[in-house]
GROMACS .gro file of C-alpha atoms in nm:
model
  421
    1UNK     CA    1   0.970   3.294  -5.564
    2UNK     CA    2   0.908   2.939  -5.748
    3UNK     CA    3   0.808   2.719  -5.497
    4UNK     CA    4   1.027   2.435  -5.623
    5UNK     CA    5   1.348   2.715  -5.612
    6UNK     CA    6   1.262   2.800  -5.266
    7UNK     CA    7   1.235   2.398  -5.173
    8UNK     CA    8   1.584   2.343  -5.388
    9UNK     CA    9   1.735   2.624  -5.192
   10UNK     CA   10   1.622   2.445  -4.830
   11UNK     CA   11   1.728   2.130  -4.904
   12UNK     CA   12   2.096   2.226  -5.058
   13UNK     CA   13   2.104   2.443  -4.725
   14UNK     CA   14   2.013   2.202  -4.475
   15UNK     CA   15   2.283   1.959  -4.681
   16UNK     CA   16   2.566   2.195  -4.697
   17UNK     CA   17   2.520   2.454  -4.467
   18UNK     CA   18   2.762   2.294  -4.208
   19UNK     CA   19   3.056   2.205  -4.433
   20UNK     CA   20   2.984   2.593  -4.528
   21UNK     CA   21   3.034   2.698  -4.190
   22UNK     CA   22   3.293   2.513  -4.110
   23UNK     CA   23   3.533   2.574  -4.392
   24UNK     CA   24   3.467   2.943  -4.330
   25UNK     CA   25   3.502   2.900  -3.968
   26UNK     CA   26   3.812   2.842  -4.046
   27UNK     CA   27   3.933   3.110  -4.260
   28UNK     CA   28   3.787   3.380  -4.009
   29UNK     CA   29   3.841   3.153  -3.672
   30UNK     CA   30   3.507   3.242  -3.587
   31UNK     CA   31   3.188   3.066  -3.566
   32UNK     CA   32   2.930   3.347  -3.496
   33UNK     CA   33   3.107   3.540  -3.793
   34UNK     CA   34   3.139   3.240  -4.010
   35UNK     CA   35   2.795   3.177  -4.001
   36UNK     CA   36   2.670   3.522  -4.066
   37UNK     CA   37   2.927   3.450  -4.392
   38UNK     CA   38   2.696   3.182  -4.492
   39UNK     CA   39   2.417   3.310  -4.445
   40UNK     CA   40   2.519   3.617  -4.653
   41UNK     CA   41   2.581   3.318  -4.927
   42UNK     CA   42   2.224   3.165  -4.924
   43UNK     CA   43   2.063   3.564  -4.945
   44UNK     CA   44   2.257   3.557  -5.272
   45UNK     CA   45   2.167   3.230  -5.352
   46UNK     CA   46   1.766   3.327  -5.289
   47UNK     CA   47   1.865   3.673  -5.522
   48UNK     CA   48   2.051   3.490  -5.820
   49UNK     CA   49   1.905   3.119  -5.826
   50UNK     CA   50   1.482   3.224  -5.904
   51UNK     CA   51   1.607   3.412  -6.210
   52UNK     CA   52   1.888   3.218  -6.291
   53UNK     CA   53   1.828   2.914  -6.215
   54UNK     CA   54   1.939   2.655  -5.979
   55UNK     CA   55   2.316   2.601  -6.044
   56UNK     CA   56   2.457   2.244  -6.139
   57UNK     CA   57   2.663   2.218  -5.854
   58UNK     CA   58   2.452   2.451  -5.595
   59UNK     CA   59   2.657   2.343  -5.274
   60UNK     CA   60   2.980   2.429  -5.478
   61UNK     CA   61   2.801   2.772  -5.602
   62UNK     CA   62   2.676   2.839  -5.225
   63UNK     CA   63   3.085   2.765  -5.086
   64UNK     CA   64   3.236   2.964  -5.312
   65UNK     CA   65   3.010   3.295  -5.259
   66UNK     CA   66   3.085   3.253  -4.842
   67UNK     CA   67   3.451   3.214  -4.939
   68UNK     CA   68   3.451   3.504  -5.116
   69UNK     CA   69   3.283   3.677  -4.854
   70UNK     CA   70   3.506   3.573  -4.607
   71UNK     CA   71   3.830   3.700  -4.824
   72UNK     CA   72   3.652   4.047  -4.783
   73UNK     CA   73   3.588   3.998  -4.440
   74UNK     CA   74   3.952   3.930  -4.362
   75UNK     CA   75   4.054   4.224  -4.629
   76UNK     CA   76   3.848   4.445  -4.484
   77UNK     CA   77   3.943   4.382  -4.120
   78UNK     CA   78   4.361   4.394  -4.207
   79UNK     CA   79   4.394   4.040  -4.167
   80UNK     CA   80   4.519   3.911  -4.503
   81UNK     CA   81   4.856   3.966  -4.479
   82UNK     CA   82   4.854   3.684  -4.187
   83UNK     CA   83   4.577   3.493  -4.380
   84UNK     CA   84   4.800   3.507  -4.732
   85UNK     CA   85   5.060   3.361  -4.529
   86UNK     CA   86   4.891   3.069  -4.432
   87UNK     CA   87   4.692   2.979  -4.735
   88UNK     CA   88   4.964   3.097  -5.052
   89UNK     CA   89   4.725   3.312  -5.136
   90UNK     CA   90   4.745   3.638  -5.270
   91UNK     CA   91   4.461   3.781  -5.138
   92UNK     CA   92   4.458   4.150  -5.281
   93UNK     CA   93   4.472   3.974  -5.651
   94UNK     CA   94   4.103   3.839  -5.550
   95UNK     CA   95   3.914   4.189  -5.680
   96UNK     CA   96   3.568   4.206  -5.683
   97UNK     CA   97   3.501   4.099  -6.009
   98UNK     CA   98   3.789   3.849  -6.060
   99UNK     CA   99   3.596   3.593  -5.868
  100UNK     CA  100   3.579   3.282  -6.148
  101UNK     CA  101   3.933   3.178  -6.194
  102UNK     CA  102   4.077   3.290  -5.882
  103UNK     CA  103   3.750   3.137  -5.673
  104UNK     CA  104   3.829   2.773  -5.862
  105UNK     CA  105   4.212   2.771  -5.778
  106UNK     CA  106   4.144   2.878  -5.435
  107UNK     CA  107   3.842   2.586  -5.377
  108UNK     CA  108   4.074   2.303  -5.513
  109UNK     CA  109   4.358   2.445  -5.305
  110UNK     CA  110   4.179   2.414  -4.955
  111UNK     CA  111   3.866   2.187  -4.999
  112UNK     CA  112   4.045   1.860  -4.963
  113UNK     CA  113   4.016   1.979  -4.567
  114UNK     CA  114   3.656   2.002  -4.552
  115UNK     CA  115   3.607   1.664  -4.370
  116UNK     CA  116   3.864   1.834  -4.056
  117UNK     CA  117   3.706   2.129  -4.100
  118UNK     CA  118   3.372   1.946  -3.991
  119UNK     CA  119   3.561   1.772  -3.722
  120UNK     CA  120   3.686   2.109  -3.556
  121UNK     CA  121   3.318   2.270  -3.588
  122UNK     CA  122   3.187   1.979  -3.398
  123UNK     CA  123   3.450   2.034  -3.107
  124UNK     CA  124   3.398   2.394  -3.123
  125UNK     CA  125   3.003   2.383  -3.095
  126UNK     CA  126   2.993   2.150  -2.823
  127UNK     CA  127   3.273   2.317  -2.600
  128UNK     CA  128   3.256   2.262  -2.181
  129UNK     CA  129   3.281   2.625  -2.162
  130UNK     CA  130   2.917   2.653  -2.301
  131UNK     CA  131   2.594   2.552  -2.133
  132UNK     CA  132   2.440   2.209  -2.197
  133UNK     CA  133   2.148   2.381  -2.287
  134UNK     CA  134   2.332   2.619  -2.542
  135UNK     CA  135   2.623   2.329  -2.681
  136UNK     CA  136   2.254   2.131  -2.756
  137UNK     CA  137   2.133   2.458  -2.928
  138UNK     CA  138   2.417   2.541  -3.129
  139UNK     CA  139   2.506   2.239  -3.253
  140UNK     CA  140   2.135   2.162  -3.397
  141UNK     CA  141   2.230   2.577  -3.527
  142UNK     CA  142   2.519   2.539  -3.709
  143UNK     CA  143   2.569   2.140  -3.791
  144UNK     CA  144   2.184   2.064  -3.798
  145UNK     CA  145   2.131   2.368  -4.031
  146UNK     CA  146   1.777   2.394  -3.830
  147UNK     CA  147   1.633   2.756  -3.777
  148UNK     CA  148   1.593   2.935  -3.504
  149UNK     CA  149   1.205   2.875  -3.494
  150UNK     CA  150   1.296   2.464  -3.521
  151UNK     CA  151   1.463   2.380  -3.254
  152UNK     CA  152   1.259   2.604  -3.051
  153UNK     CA  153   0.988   2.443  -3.184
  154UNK     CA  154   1.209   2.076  -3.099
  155UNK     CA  155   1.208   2.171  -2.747
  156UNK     CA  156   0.920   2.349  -2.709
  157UNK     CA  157   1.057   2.700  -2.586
  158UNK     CA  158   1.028   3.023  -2.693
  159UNK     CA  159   1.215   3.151  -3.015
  160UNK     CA  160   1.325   3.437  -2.851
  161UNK     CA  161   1.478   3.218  -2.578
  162UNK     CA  162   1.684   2.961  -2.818
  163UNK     CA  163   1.791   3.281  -3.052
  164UNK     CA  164   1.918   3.457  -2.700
  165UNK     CA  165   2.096   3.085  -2.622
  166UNK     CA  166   2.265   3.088  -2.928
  167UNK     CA  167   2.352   3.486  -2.961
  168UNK     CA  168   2.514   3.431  -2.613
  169UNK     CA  169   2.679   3.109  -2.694
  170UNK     CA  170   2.865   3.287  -2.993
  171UNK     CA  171   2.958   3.550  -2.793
  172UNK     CA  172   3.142   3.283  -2.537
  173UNK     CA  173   3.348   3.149  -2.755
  174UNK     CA  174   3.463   3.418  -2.906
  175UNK     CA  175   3.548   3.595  -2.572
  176UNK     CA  176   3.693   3.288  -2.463
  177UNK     CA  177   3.880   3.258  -2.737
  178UNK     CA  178   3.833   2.879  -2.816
  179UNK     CA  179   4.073   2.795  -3.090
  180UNK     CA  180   3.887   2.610  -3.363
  181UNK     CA  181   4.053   2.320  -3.362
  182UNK     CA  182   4.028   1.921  -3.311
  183UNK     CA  183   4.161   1.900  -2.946
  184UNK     CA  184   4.512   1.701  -2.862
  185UNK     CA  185   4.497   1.412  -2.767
  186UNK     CA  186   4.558   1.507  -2.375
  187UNK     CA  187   4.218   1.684  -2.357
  188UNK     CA  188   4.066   1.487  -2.663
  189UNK     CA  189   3.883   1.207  -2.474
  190UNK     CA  190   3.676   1.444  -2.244
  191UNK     CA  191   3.594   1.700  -2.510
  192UNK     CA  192   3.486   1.405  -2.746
  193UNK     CA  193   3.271   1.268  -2.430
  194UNK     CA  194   3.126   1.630  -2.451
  195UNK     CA  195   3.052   1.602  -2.822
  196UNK     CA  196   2.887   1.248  -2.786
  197UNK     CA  197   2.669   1.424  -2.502
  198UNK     CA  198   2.498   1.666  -2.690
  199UNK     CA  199   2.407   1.432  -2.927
  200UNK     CA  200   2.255   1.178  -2.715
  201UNK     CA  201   2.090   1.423  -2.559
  202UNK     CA  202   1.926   1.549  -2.893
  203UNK     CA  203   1.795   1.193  -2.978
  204UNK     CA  204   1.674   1.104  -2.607
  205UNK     CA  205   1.447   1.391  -2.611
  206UNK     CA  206   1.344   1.300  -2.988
  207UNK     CA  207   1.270   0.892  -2.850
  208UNK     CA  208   1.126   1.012  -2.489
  209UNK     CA  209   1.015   1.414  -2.497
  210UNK     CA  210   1.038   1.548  -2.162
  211UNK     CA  211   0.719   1.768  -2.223
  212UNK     CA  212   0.454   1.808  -2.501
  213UNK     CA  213   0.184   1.639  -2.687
  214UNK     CA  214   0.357   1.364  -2.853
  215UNK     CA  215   0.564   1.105  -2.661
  216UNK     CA  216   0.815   1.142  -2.958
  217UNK     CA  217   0.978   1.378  -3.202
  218UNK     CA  218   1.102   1.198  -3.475
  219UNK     CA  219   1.314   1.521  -3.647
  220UNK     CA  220   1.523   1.528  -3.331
  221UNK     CA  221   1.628   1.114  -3.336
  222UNK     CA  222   1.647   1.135  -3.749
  223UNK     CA  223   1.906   1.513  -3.688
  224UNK     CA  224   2.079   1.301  -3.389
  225UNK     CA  225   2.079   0.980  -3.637
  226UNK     CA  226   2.230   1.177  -3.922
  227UNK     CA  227   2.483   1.385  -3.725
  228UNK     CA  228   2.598   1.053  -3.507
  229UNK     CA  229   2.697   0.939  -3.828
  230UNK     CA  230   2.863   1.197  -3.986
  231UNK     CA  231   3.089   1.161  -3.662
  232UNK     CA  232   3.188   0.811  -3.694
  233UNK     CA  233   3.288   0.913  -4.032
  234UNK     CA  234   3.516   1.180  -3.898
  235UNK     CA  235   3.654   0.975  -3.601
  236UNK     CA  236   3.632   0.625  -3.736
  237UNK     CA  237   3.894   0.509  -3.458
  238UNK     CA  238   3.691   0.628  -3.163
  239UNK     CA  239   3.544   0.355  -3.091
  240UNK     CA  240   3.246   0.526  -2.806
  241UNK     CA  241   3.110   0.727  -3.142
  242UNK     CA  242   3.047   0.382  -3.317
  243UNK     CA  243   2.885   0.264  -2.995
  244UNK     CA  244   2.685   0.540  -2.947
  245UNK     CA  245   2.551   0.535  -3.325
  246UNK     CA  246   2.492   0.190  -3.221
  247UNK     CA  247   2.281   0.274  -2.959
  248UNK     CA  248   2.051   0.537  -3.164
  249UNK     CA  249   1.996   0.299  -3.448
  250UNK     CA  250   1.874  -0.017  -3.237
  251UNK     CA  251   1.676   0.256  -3.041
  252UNK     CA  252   1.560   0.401  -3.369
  253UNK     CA  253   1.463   0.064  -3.524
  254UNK     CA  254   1.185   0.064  -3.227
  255UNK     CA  255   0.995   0.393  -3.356
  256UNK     CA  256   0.715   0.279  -3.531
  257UNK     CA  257   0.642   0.023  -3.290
  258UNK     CA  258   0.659   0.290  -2.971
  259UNK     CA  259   0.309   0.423  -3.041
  260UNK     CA  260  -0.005   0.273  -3.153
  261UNK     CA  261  -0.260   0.443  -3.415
  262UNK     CA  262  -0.376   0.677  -3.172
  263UNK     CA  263   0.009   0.795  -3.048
  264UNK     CA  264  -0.062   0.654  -2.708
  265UNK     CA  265   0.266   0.507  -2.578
  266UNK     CA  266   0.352   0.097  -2.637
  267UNK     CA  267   0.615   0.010  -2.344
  268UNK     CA  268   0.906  -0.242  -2.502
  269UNK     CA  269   0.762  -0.549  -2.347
  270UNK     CA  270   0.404  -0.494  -2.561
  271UNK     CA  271   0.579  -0.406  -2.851
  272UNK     CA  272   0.484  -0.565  -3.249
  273UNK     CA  273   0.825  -0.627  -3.309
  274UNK     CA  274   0.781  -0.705  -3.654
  275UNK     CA  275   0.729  -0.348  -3.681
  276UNK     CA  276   1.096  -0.324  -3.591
  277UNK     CA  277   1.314  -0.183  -3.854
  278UNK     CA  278   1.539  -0.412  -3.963
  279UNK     CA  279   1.739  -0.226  -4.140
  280UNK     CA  280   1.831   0.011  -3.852
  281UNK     CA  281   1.892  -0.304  -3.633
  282UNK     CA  282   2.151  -0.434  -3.905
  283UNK     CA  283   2.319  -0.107  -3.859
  284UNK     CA  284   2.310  -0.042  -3.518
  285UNK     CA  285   2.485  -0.434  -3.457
  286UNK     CA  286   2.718  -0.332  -3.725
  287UNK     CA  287   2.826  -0.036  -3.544
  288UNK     CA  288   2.832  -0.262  -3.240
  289UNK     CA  289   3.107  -0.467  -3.385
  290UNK     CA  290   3.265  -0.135  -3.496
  291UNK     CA  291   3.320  -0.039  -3.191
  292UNK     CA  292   3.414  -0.388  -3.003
  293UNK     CA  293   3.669  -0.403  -3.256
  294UNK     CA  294   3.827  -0.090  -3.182
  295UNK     CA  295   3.857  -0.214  -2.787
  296UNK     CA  296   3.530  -0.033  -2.707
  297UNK     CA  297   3.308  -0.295  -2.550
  298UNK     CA  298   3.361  -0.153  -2.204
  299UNK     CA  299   3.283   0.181  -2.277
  300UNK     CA  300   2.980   0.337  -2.150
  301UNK     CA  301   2.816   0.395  -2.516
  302UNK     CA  302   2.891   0.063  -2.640
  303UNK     CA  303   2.748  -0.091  -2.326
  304UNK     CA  304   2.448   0.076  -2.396
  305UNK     CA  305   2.433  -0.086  -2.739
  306UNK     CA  306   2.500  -0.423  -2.608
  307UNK     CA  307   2.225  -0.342  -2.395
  308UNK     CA  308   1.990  -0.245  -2.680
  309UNK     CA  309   2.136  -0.551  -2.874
  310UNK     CA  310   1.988  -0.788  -2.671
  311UNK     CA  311   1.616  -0.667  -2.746
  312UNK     CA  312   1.661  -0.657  -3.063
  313UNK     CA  313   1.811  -1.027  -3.098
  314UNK     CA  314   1.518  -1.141  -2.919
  315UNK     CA  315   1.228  -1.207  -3.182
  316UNK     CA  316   0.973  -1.242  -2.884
  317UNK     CA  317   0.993  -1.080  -2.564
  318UNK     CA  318   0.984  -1.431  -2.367
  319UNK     CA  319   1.333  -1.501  -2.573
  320UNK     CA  320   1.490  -1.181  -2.373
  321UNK     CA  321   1.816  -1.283  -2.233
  322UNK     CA  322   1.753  -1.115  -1.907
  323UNK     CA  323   2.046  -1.227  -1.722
  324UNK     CA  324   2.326  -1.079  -1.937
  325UNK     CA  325   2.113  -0.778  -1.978
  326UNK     CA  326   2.183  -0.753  -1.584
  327UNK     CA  327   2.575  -0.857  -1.653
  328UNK     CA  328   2.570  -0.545  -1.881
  329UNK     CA  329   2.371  -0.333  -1.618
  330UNK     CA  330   2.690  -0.431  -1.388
  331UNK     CA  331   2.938  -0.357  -1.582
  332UNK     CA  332   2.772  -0.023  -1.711
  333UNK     CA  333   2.745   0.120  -1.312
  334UNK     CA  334   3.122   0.033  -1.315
  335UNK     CA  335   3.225   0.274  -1.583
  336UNK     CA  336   2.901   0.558  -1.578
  337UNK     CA  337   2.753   0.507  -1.203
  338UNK     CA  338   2.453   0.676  -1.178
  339UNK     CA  339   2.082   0.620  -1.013
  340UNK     CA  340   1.897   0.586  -1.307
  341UNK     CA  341   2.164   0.292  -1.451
  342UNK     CA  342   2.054   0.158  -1.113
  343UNK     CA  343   1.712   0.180  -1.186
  344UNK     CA  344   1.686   0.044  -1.463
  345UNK     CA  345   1.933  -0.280  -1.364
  346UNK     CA  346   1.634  -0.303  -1.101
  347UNK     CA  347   1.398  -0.366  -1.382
  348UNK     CA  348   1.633  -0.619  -1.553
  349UNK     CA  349   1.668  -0.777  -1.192
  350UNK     CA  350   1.299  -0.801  -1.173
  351UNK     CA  351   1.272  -0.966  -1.499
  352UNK     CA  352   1.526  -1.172  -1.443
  353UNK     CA  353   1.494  -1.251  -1.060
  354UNK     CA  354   1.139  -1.185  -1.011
  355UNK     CA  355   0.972  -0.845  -0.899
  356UNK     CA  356   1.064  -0.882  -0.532
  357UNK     CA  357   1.436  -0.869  -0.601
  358UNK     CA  358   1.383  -0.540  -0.845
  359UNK     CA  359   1.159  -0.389  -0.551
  360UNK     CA  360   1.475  -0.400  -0.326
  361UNK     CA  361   1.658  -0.177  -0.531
  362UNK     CA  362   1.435   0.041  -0.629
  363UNK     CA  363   1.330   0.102  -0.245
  364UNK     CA  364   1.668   0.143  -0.176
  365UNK     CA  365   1.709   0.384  -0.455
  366UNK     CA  366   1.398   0.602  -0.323
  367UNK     CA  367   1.568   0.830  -0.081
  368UNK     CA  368   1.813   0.902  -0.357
  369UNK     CA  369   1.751   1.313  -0.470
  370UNK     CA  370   1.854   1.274  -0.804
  371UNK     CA  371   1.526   1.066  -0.849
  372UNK     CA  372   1.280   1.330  -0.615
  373UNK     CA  373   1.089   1.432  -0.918
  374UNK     CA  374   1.183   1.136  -1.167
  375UNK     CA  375   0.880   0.956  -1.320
  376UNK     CA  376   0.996   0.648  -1.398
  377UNK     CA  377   1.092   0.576  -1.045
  378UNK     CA  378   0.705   0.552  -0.902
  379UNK     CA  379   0.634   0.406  -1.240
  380UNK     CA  380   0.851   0.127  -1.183
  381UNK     CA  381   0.774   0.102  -0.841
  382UNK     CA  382   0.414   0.033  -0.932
  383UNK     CA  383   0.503  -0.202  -1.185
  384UNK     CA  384   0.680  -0.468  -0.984
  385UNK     CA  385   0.434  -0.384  -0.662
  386UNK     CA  386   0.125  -0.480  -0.940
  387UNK     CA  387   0.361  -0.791  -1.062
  388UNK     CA  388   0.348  -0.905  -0.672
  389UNK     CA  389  -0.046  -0.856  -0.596
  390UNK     CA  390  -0.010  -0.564  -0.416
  391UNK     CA  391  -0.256  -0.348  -0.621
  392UNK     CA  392  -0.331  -0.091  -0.435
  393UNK     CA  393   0.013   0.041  -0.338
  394UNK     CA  394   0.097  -0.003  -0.737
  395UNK     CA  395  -0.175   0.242  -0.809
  396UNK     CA  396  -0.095   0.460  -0.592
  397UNK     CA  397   0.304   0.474  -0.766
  398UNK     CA  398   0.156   0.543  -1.077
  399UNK     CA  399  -0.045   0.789  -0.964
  400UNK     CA  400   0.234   0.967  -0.845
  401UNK     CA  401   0.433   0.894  -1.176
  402UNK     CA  402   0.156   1.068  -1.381
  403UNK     CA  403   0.149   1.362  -1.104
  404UNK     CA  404   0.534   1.352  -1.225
  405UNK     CA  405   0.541   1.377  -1.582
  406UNK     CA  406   0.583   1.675  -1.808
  407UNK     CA  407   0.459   1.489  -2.126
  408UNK     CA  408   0.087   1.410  -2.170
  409UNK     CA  409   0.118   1.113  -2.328
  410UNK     CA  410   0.309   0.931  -2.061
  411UNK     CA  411   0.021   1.099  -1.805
  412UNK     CA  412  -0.255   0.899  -2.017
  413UNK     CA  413  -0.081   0.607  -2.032
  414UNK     CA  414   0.072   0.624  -1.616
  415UNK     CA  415  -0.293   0.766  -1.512
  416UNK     CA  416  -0.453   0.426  -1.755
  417UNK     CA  417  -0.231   0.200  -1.547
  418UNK     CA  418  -0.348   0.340  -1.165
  419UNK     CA  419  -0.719   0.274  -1.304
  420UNK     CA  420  -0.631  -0.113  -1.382
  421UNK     CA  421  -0.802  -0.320  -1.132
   0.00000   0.00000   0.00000
């Protein structure tokens, strides 16, 4: 095949694959079927388009053949007298070979429902009745339009592991029988909170991998980036999806600054922040507003933004605003409590009140198990112990840190820091 076919073909996929899925997803009510739909599109499209020719509209041209696909499906498995019902279709007057004129009225009939369409797949891939682990896999599957083979190589696991995770996660929902649907509004809050999950997840282990070479993976924060957005274009009134978009892009906007020439990790504090993408900060504090607009300021993901706001208003780090950041600290363990919020208000404490006050809480945070095998609590530890003289104990908490870590970057840098005299 042409090389430039087979790089047309990728891109149009990676584009449209979702809004594929999802339209047919909703035909069939389906997702595991749906996609095996579209994917029976794009071997036609790799049949017809070398020979061809890539079509004019090829995202059109790819919809079209899964629709017609999934018209035979539902012929084939006696569905369409329902289906005709609920579309004003005659399905048996779509023959084989009658596909132009009826295939046209039938697009301009149904397509003006893409955008829910995309809305319900979203809600349907990250379900509570799946798995973290297997909402994180599916979704990167079927809205990411990444392989198999990339996300496993994402996350660094086995291919045969993420293709069992998302084999079995298709098979739960259909034997669970989740409607694909956008929630009502009684159960829509938690299941968007479930949504908003999954994606956070995908960019935090994109900014911070948990294991690996490379302290980051860029393809996971620009997929979370990309389908954050596409969210706050389907929900513009939530406001926790603007604040979490926030979030990513002032996080984002630090990337290039994160590492130095030789990948080794650069900690927020040492950071060139002219290397700071402006661009990605005007966005993120746009989506900020977004979402303090819509009454969001005291949720969780906009506090987070706030948080990450204040960095990025600071042009040095002497100009941090320490203080609110620990206002926003408070008011974030108010709404999302949790041990690592604390920890980290201990390192805005410690900045803000000097390292003895941070050392408090983190002490008192030490016996907590949620932290027993957590990094970043030795490595702060040892940071505020070095900031008050006491350089021996510091070493010894990043020594532990690097014992800690999964990622190898983070060792070199942790087991750098227990060397410093």
């Amino acid at each position: 095949m042409d090389a430039a076919v087979h790089r047309a073909i990728d891109a149009v996929w990676r584009i449209e694959a979702a809004r594929i899925i999802a339209h047919v997803a909703r035909l069939v009510r389906d997702v595991g079927v749906a996609e095996e739909l579209a994917q029976d599109a794009l071997v036609a499209a790799l049949e017809h388009w070398p020979s061809g020719g890539v079509p004019d509209n090829p995202g059109a041209w790819l919809m079209t053949a899964a629709k017609r696909r999934a018209l035979d499906h539902l012929r084939q498995h006696a569905l369409h007298a329902r289906k005709r019902e609920q579309i004003g279709l005659d399905l048996d007057a779509l023959g084989a070979h009658v596909a132009p004129d009826v295939a046209d009225v039938f697009e301009a009939a149904r397509d003006d429902d893409i955008g829910d369409d995309l809305l319900r797949l979203v809600f349907t891939a990250c379900h509570p009745v799946l798995s973290t682990d297997a909402r994180v896999a599916l979704t990167l599957r079927l809205l990411g339009g990444l392989t198999t083979g990339e996300i496993a190589r994402a996350f660094l696991t086995p291919e045969p592991t993420i293709a069992q995770r998302i084999v079995r996660a298709k098979r739960t929902l259909s034997a669970a029988k989740v409607p694909f649907e956008v929630p009502r509004a009684p159960e829509r809050a938690a299941r968007l909170a479930s949504v908003l999950e999954v994606i956070y997840l995908v960019f935090n282990e994109g900014y911070s991998a948990t294991a690996g070479d490379d302290w980051m993976r860029p393809a996971l924060t620009d997929e979370a980036l990309r389908l954050g957005r596409v969210l706050a274009g389907l929900a513009p009134d939530e406001s926790e999806v603007h604040g979490l978009v926030a979030l990513m892009e002032i996080q984002a906007s630090r990337m290039h600054a994160r590492v130095d020439a030789q990948g080794r990790p650069v900690l927020l504090l040492d950071q060139d922040r002219s290397r700071w993408d402006p661009l990605l900060i005007r966005r993120g504090l746009a989506a900020l507003a977004r979402s303090e607009a819509l009454g969001g300021a005291s949720g969780p993901y906009a506090l987070q933004a706030a948080l990450a706001a204040c960095h990025a208003r600071a042009r040095h780090a002497d100009d941090t605003d320490w203080e609110q950041i620990v206002a926003l600290y408070d008011a974030l363990a108010q709404v999302a409590p949790s041990p690592v919020v604390e920890l980290n208000r201990a390192v805005a404490v410690g900045m803000a009140f000097g390292p003895a006050a941070g050392l408090e809480i983190v002490d008192a945070l030490a016996a907590d198990p949620a932290l027993a095998r957590y990094h970043w609590l030795p490595s702060v530890r040892g940071d505020l112990l070095a900031k008050l003289g006491r350089r021996a104990e510091a070493q010894a908490e990043f020594q532990r840190a690097a014992d800690m870590t999964l990622n190898a970057r983070e060792r070199e840098m942790l087991l750098a820091r227990a060397t410093q005299r």
